[in-house]
Structures are given as structure tokens and as C-alpha cells.
C-alpha positions as a printed NumPy array, in Angstrom:
array([[ 116.029,  205.751, -246.735],
       [ 116.181,  209.525, -247.392],
       [ 119.275,  211.617, -246.781],
       [ 119.537,  213.394, -243.456],
       [ 119.286,  216.76 , -245.222],
       [ 116.018,  215.832, -246.936],
       [ 114.619,  214.378, -243.706],
       [ 115.37 ,  217.549, -241.724],
       [ 114.052,  219.898, -244.435],
       [ 110.767,  217.97 , -244.659],
       [ 110.276,  217.844, -240.873],
       [ 107.678,  219.999, -239.172],
       [ 109.482,  223.05 , -237.624],
       [ 108.174,  222.34 , -234.12 ],
       [ 109.316,  218.703, -234.356],
       [ 112.717,  219.719, -235.667],
       [ 113.236,  222.289, -232.908],
       [ 112.29 ,  219.754, -230.24 ],
       [ 114.554,  217.134, -231.811],
       [ 117.477,  219.567, -231.98 ],
       [ 117.009,  220.457, -228.318],
       [ 116.875,  216.765, -227.477],
       [ 120.365,  216.144, -228.89 ],
       [ 121.791,  219.21 , -227.121],
       [ 121.464,  222.062, -229.639],
       [ 120.155,  225.497, -228.643],
       [ 117.677,  226.477, -231.346],
       [ 117.594,  230.02 , -230.016],
       [ 120.778,  230.534, -231.999],
       [ 118.979,  229.865, -235.291],
       [ 118.195,  233.196, -237.027],
       [ 115.619,  231.96 , -239.54 ],
       [ 113.134,  229.178, -238.823],
       [ 112.818,  228.441, -242.56 ],
       [ 116.553,  227.677, -242.617],
       [ 116.415,  225.679, -239.386],
       [ 117.313,  222.377, -241.068],
       [ 120.502,  223.786, -242.584],
       [ 121.425,  225.396, -239.268],
       [ 120.998,  222.065, -237.443],
       [ 123.23 ,  220.322, -239.982],
       [ 125.955,  222.921, -239.622],
       [ 125.727,  223.231, -235.816],
       [ 125.725,  219.57 , -234.786],
       [ 128.89 ,  217.708, -233.86 ],
       [ 129.838,  214.38 , -235.521],
       [ 128.332,  212.508, -232.547],
       [ 125.118,  214.53 , -232.739],
       [ 124.933,  213.927, -236.474],
       [ 125.285,  210.176, -235.96 ],
       [ 122.458,  210.316, -233.407],
       [ 120.259,  212.205, -235.873],
       [ 120.915,  209.586, -238.565],
       [ 120.017,  206.771, -236.155],
       [ 116.838,  208.59 , -235.099],
       [ 115.91 ,  209.287, -238.719],
       [ 116.172,  205.608, -239.634],
       [ 113.851,  204.633, -236.787],
       [ 111.321,  207.334, -237.648],
       [ 111.259,  206.718, -241.405],
       [ 110.859,  202.975, -240.854],
       [ 107.428,  203.778, -239.374],
       [ 106.194,  205.914, -242.284],
       [ 104.998,  203.077, -244.528],
       [ 101.522,  201.541, -244.343],
       [ 102.479,  198.882, -241.809],
       [ 104.222,  201.372, -239.527],
       [ 101.385,  203.881, -239.673],
       [  98.808,  201.178, -238.934],
       [ 100.924,  200.007, -235.988],
       [ 101.034,  203.49 , -234.444],
       [  97.269,  203.857, -234.798],
       [  96.789,  200.664, -232.789],
       [  98.075,  202.409, -229.636],
       [  94.882,  203.176, -227.648],
       [  96.287,  206.166, -225.749],
       [  97.759,  207.847, -228.823],
       [  95.418,  207.049, -231.72 ],
       [  93.254,  210.195, -231.583],
       [  96.228,  212.551, -231.353],
       [  98.01 ,  210.776, -234.214],
       [  94.938,  210.927, -236.451],
       [  94.919,  214.718, -236.055],
       [  98.441,  215.   , -237.529],
       [  98.842,  215.375, -241.299],
       [ 101.537,  213.306, -242.994],
       [ 103.229,  210.005, -242.224],
       [ 106.646,  211.488, -241.39 ],
       [ 105.15 ,  214.187, -239.147],
       [ 103.072,  211.567, -237.348],
       [ 105.997,  209.208, -236.744],
       [ 108.362,  212.064, -235.815],
       [ 105.876,  213.481, -233.3  ],
       [ 105.339,  210.143, -231.546],
       [ 109.106,  209.52 , -231.444],
       [ 109.591,  212.823, -229.622],
       [ 106.588,  212.521, -227.324],
       [ 107.194,  209.051, -225.88 ],
       [ 110.051,  206.628, -226.451],
       [ 107.977,  203.875, -224.794],
       [ 104.964,  204.439, -227.055],
       [ 107.192,  204.566, -230.134],
       [ 108.869,  201.303, -229.13 ],
       [ 105.456,  199.708, -228.58 ],
       [ 104.463,  200.761, -232.095],
       [ 107.691,  199.197, -233.401],
       [ 106.82 ,  195.976, -231.579],
       [ 103.301,  195.95 , -233.056],
       [ 104.829,  196.492, -236.48 ],
       [ 107.237,  193.605, -235.838],
       [ 104.258,  191.283, -235.364],
       [ 102.199,  192.576, -238.277],
       [ 105.156,  192.573, -240.668],
       [ 105.925,  188.916, -240.007],
       [ 102.376,  187.591, -239.764],
       [ 102.056,  184.3  , -241.67 ],
       [ 105.789,  184.25 , -242.478],
       [ 107.048,  180.677, -242.553],
       [ 110.377,  181.736, -241.034],
       [ 108.864,  183.674, -238.135],
       [ 105.183,  182.907, -237.467],
       [ 102.938,  180.248, -235.98 ],
       [  99.24 ,  180.518, -235.111],
       [  97.278,  178.402, -232.637],
       [  93.555,  178.015, -231.939],
       [  92.207,  178.541, -228.394],
       [  88.741,  179.427, -227.027],
       [  87.317,  182.855, -227.811],
       [  86.413,  185.507, -225.243],
       [  89.018,  184.646, -222.6  ],
       [  90.269,  187.272, -220.156],
       [  94.025,  187.816, -220.33 ],
       [  95.722,  187.723, -216.93 ],
       [  98.923,  189.762, -217.15 ],
       [  99.493,  190.27 , -213.447],
       [ 103.13 ,  190.271, -212.404],
       [ 102.786,  186.811, -210.841],
       [ 101.666,  185.317, -214.172],
       [ 104.468,  186.978, -216.113],
       [ 106.965,  185.757, -213.521],
       [ 105.668,  182.205, -214.026],
       [ 106.343,  182.465, -217.759],
       [ 109.794,  183.889, -217.053],
       [ 110.648,  181.072, -214.641],
       [ 109.538,  178.437, -217.14 ],
       [ 111.589,  179.976, -219.941],
       [ 114.658,  180.32 , -217.743],
       [ 114.383,  176.684, -216.722],
       [ 113.809,  175.373, -220.228],
       [ 116.249,  177.503, -222.221],
       [ 118.722,  178.868, -219.694],
       [ 118.188,  182.536, -220.559],
       [ 120.11 ,  184.597, -218.003],
       [ 118.435,  187.93 , -218.658],
       [ 114.77 ,  188.281, -219.39 ],
       [ 112.148,  191.008, -219.777],
       [ 108.423,  190.801, -220.611],
       [ 106.507,  193.847, -221.807],
       [ 102.691,  193.696, -222.177],
       [ 101.106,  195.994, -224.79 ],
       [  97.47 ,  196.862, -225.401],
       [  96.805,  197.11 , -229.124],
       [  93.595,  198.004, -230.903],
       [  92.122,  195.641, -233.463],
       [  92.937,  196.896, -236.959],
       [  89.536,  195.73 , -238.226],
       [  87.629,  197.231, -235.274],
       [  89.579,  200.004, -233.488],
       [  86.55 ,  200.782, -231.316],
       [  86.378,  197.208, -230.044],
       [  88.114,  195.606, -227.084],
       [  91.933,  195.875, -227.358],
       [  94.046,  192.782, -227.883],
       [  96.989,  191.949, -225.644],
       [ 100.483,  191.525, -227.047],
       [ 103.402,  190.263, -224.982],
       [ 106.879,  191.104, -226.185],
       [ 109.471,  188.862, -224.583],
       [ 113.127,  189.877, -224.616],
       [ 115.65 ,  187.209, -223.677],
       [ 119.398,  186.895, -223.883],
       [ 120.581,  184.915, -226.909],
       [ 123.73 ,  182.907, -227.486],
       [ 127.003,  184.903, -227.538],
       [ 128.415,  186.104, -230.857],
       [ 131.817,  187.557, -231.748],
       [ 131.932,  190.735, -233.841],
       [ 134.818,  192.742, -235.28 ],
       [ 135.113,  196.37 , -234.175],
       [ 137.489,  199.217, -234.992],
       [ 139.46 ,  200.313, -231.933],
       [ 142.35 ,  202.748, -231.526],
       [ 144.864,  199.967, -232.143],
       [ 143.014,  198.529, -235.178],
       [ 140.525,  195.665, -235.501],
       [ 139.545,  193.676, -232.449],
       [ 137.001,  190.94 , -231.741],
       [ 134.424,  191.561, -229.062],
       [ 131.928,  189.061, -227.683],
       [ 128.359,  190.107, -226.902],
       [ 124.992,  188.502, -226.234],
       [ 122.287,  189.923, -228.55 ],
       [ 118.659,  190.219, -227.473],
       [ 116.213,  187.662, -228.83 ],
       [ 112.713,  189.052, -229.374],
       [ 109.551,  186.961, -229.242],
       [ 106.039,  188.389, -229.564],
       [ 102.736,  186.767, -228.599],
       [  99.281,  188.14 , -229.491],
       [  95.937,  186.797, -228.287],
       [  92.806,  187.804, -230.22 ],
       [  89.772,  187.168, -228.015],
       [  87.312,  187.629, -230.884],
       [  88.817,  185.019, -233.196],
       [  90.276,  182.788, -230.482],
       [  93.84 ,  182.711, -231.78 ],
       [  97.336,  182.967, -230.347],
       [  99.987,  184.141, -232.796],
       [ 103.687,  183.817, -232.011],
       [ 106.489,  185.62 , -233.842],
       [ 109.92 ,  184.152, -233.19 ],
       [ 113.014,  183.296, -235.223],
       [ 113.223,  180.025, -233.293],
       [ 110.709,  177.62 , -234.801],
       [ 111.223,  175.152, -231.967],
       [ 110.151,  177.765, -229.398],
       [ 106.897,  178.981, -230.946],
       [ 104.62 ,  176.238, -229.636],
       [ 106.355,  176.354, -226.246],
       [ 105.746,  180.088, -225.867],
       [ 102.14 ,  179.728, -227.026],
       [ 101.565,  176.924, -224.506],
       [ 103.08 ,  178.971, -221.658],
       [ 100.96 ,  181.986, -222.559],
       [  97.805,  179.873, -222.783],
       [  98.496,  178.206, -219.438],
       [  99.572,  181.2  , -217.369],
       [  97.689,  184.118, -218.978],
       [  94.534,  182.479, -220.34 ],
       [  94.123,  179.547, -217.937],
       [  93.692,  176.943, -220.701],
       [  95.761,  174.227, -222.289],
       [  96.887,  174.64 , -225.879],
       [  94.929,  172.503, -228.337],
       [  96.576,  170.719, -231.217],
       [  94.901,  172.903, -233.852],
       [  97.135,  175.352, -235.717],
       [  96.325,  178.097, -238.206],
       [  97.463,  177.254, -241.751],
       [ 100.059,  179.173, -243.71 ],
       [  98.462,  181.131, -246.54 ],
       [  99.716,  181.906, -250.04 ],
       [  98.121,  184.625, -252.201],
       [  98.306,  185.548, -255.867],
       [  97.006,  189.057, -256.587],
       [  97.557,  188.983, -260.373],
       [  93.892,  188.105, -261.078],
       [  92.964,  191.509, -259.617],
       [  94.841,  193.386, -262.354],
       [  91.81 ,  192.877, -264.629],
       [  88.152,  193.688, -263.87 ],
       [  87.297,  190.905, -261.488],
       [  83.913,  189.425, -260.58 ],
       [  83.363,  188.408, -256.969],
       [  80.562,  185.819, -257.191],
       [  78.874,  184.738, -253.968],
       [  76.173,  182.284, -252.925],
       [  72.885,  183.928, -251.834],
       [  72.611,  181.645, -248.811],
       [  75.815,  183.118, -247.353],
       [  74.132,  186.489, -246.83 ],
       [  76.724,  188.6  , -248.652],
       [  75.247,  191.839, -250.003],
       [  78.211,  193.308, -251.871],
       [  81.906,  192.697, -252.566],
       [  84.239,  195.367, -253.943],
       [  87.934,  195.814, -254.61 ],
       [  88.679,  199.172, -252.946],
       [  92.486,  199.399, -253.021],
       [  95.26 ,  198.122, -255.252],
       [  98.969,  198.864, -254.868],
       [ 101.184,  198.28 , -257.905],
       [ 104.956,  198.141, -258.173],
       [ 107.693,  196.633, -260.352],
       [ 109.296,  193.428, -259.161],
       [ 111.832,  195.314, -257.015],
       [ 109.036,  197.384, -255.368],
       [ 111.067,  200.603, -255.754],
       [ 108.271,  202.532, -257.475],
       [ 104.833,  202.227, -255.93 ],
       [ 101.457,  203.382, -257.226],
       [  98.352,  203.03 , -255.07 ],
       [  94.773,  203.388, -256.262],
       [  91.667,  203.58 , -254.091],
       [  87.918,  203.88 , -254.476],
       [  85.244,  204.295, -251.809],
       [  83.064,  201.286, -251.119],
       [  79.872,  203.299, -251.75 ],
       [  81.155,  204.879, -254.968],
       [  79.093,  203.552, -257.916],
       [  82.268,  203.183, -260.028],
       [  84.583,  200.199, -259.665],
       [  88.289,  200.708, -259.057],
       [  89.106,  199.609, -262.609],
       [  86.555,  202.051, -264.052],
       [  87.986,  204.875, -261.961],
       [  91.554,  204.155, -263.135],
       [  90.453,  203.765, -266.778],
       [  88.56 ,  207.078, -266.748],
       [  91.491,  208.898, -265.15 ],
       [  94.34 ,  207.512, -267.261],
       [  92.733,  206.474, -270.559],
       [  95.318,  205.005, -272.959],
       [  98.082,  205.251, -270.328],
       [  96.232,  202.958, -267.911],
       [  98.902,  201.688, -265.454],
       [  97.012,  198.39 , -265.152],
       [  98.046,  197.653, -268.749],
       [ 101.754,  198.174, -268.021],
       [ 104.516,  196.097, -266.461],
       [ 103.611,  196.724, -262.816],
       [ 102.522,  193.941, -260.475],
       [  99.879,  194.061, -257.738],
       [ 101.405,  193.404, -254.326],
       [  98.78 ,  194.856, -251.955],
       [  94.998,  194.864, -252.219],
       [  91.909,  195.534, -250.102],
       [  88.631,  193.737, -250.72 ],
       [  85.593,  194.827, -248.719],
       [  82.781,  192.357, -248.059],
       [  79.413,  193.622, -246.824],
       [  76.92 ,  191.209, -245.242],
       [  73.136,  191.473, -245.149],
       [  71.623,  192.444, -241.761],
       [  71.165,  189.508, -239.384],
       [  69.7  ,  188.732, -235.958],
       [  67.149,  191.555, -236.199],
       [  69.769,  194.23 , -236.81 ],
       [  69.376,  196.816, -239.56 ],
       [  73.112,  197.356, -239.858],
       [  75.062,  195.708, -242.63 ],
       [  78.373,  194.535, -241.187],
       [  81.396,  195.029, -243.414],
       [  84.712,  193.189, -243.284],
       [  87.806,  194.563, -245.021],
       [  90.343,  192.01 , -246.201],
       [  93.846,  193.461, -246.619],
       [  96.117,  191.183, -248.655],
       [  99.85 ,  191.507, -249.273],
       [ 101.703,  189.191, -251.608],
       [ 102.828,  186.5  , -250.984],
       [ 101.323,  185.549, -247.644],
       [  99.916,  188.353, -245.481],
       [  96.239,  188.714, -244.687],
       [  94.484,  190.964, -242.171],
       [  91.938,  188.275, -241.314],
       [  93.488,  186.487, -238.371],
       [  90.877,  184.234, -236.977],
       [  88.198,  181.673, -236.86 ],
       [  84.984,  183.702, -236.69 ],
       [  82.341,  182.202, -238.928],
       [  82.329,  185.055, -241.431],
       [  86.1  ,  185.37 , -241.573],
       [  86.389,  181.61 , -242.078],
       [  83.843,  181.84 , -244.892],
       [  85.941,  184.478, -246.667],
       [  89.306,  182.822, -245.982],
       [  88.415,  179.194, -246.604],
       [  85.99 ,  179.552, -249.502],
       [  85.711,  182.888, -251.211],
       [  89.358,  183.893, -251.519],
       [  89.857,  180.548, -253.246],
       [  86.77 ,  180.987, -255.434],
       [  87.92 ,  184.48 , -256.433],
       [  91.305,  183.097, -257.472],
       [  93.537,  185.02 , -255.055],
       [  94.22 ,  182.325, -252.483],
       [  96.387,  179.449, -253.609],
       [  96.776,  176.129, -251.803],
       [  98.085,  176.475, -248.268],
       [ 101.833,  176.271, -247.917],
       [ 103.032,  172.916, -246.706]])
């Protein structure tokens, strides 16, 4: 996390002025806009400084790839965000424009960050193409069932429309974020008379996402025993179906084979026209230094050729860095009378994250066969 000084000095002036006004500073007193960051630091009180630090941490948490992708899945904000240059400027602008939209992006990130995590995630198969009923009566039915089963005293459900990362122009998916009151905990706090213990009830967050194209319900929750229950309640009250017994498997990936020039053999009968590695992110084991390399799908050079030509004898692929993110693009031959070649991008993050969520025939072909054949998918986690 950067220092507050560096964060303020790298902020867009209009964002910084709006942020300063938001915490109660009058920017009209600043003589020089180029020195605005230093003026804000000197003018703010200790309480205002603490608020700036808290805001900075929230904003900078959304500047990585996952956070940026989450913000761009907000239908009402995507076009405006795409017009803004820079990850920090984009996250800072959204934070200032709408606290609700920023929180929704955080909730989308929460789901995407924990997808396929054994400690947090479970996926279930349901029919494709179902309409999601999120009327207040349906949400109240879920709330009543949860209150009765788990005794949660306070409860809040927030529906979110989120664009599909693979097809942002397609029909949005629905995500439900469910906030419920957890068991009480005691924490030590500093008070005027020293240390004291204070009891509080933290908020438990559960997220549910239905993908109508793939026919999947994904649940993110720290409570393993609640994931199937929440999925069943969502299926019953919002989709009008009963939950089947079929679950999505946990995946495990090894990206080391991609460090060398890698063939992607396919069977002609599967109708695949071309496969190409288009992005590779390298880092040491602690992931503190990151290098990302990209090549366009239509570029005649491969990613490895591009890196070799650029770096020569200092090729970073020959060093001690490890691949931890990769994108493989798969283009299919035209089908059903169409002239268009459909392309699917597979985003992989070690050890277990994959952008392919579902059970469409082509996605299943890539997940169940080709990622294994290409040596990047290991046996499913037990």
C-alpha cells in the first residue's frame, strides 16, 4: 500500500480537490494547484488524515487487475470508467462519484477474488436461461428462511447487476450480496482509562451469483455448511427450481509449462481454428515484483517470440520468475451458417482461478479436455 503522500501526489487534481472538499477542507485556500497534495497534508486535522488513509486503502485495493475488472462489470458506469486513463484515477473517480457503485464493485471483486477457493467457494449446476426474480417478496422469503434456520437478528440483501467478463455486451448476471449478523466477539480497545474489552457482532457476508448462460450458481461464504443452503434458497425463491445434486469441481492449475514455447494441439473435429497464449504475468514467489507481457491475438508473432526479440540475452523467461497469471485465447471455426469465428479467452491464475465458470459445450471442452492436454490443469482438488 503506498504512503498517503504518494497517493495524494499521484491523484488527479480534480479528484483530489473533490476528495479534500468531501472531508471538510476548503481548497480555495490552496495557492498552487501543483502543490495541492502538500497543502492537503498540512491542512488536514488528525481525524481528517485518518479518514484519508482509510479512503486511500479502499481505493488502492481496487487498482489491481481484479479490482479494475470488477468496476468495469458495473453496467451503468462501464463506459465512463473506460474513458478514464489510469487504474488509480479510475478507482478514485468512482469512489467519489458513488459510494453505492464503489461498494458494488468491491462486492463483485469479493466474488471474483475467491472463485474456486476451497475455503470460500462452492458451485452448483442448474438449468440455463432462467429469469431471476428479485422482487422484494422473493428476497423477504430468503430472509425469513435464513432467520429461521440460523437465528440471524439483523439481515440485509443487496441485488447487483454485473456484466459478464467474457461478454460485456451480453445479458447481465445477477449477484446477491447477503449481509447477516454473526456471532458476538470480544475485542480490546484503548479508552481514556486504558485497555477495555468491548463486545460486538461483526457482519457476515455471503455472495450468490447466477450465470444464465452457463447454468451455474456460485456461492462465496466463509461458512462451508451454509453454501448449499444459500444456493438452494436462491434456486427456489429467485429461479423457481430445485437445486440438483451436481456441483462444479474445484480446479488446480500449474502455469509453469507456459514459461517455455508451448504447443496447443487440438483435434480437427472440435472445430478449433487457433489457440494462442496472449498474456503472461511473472513474479517471484512472494509476488512483490510483477512483470506482465502481452501480445495481440492477430499478431503473427507468438508471445515468446515477442519477449525474445525485445529482451535478447536478458529474457525474463529464463530467470527466476514464476508465471502466476495467464490468458489463452481459443478461436473456433464458424458454425451454424455464421461467418463469425467465436473466440473464448481463458484467464488463469495460479493455483485455482479460472474465468470459465460454466457448462456450455465449448467451455466444457476447454476446461475438461484441453487444459489437461496442454498441461496446465492438474487433477481436480479432492
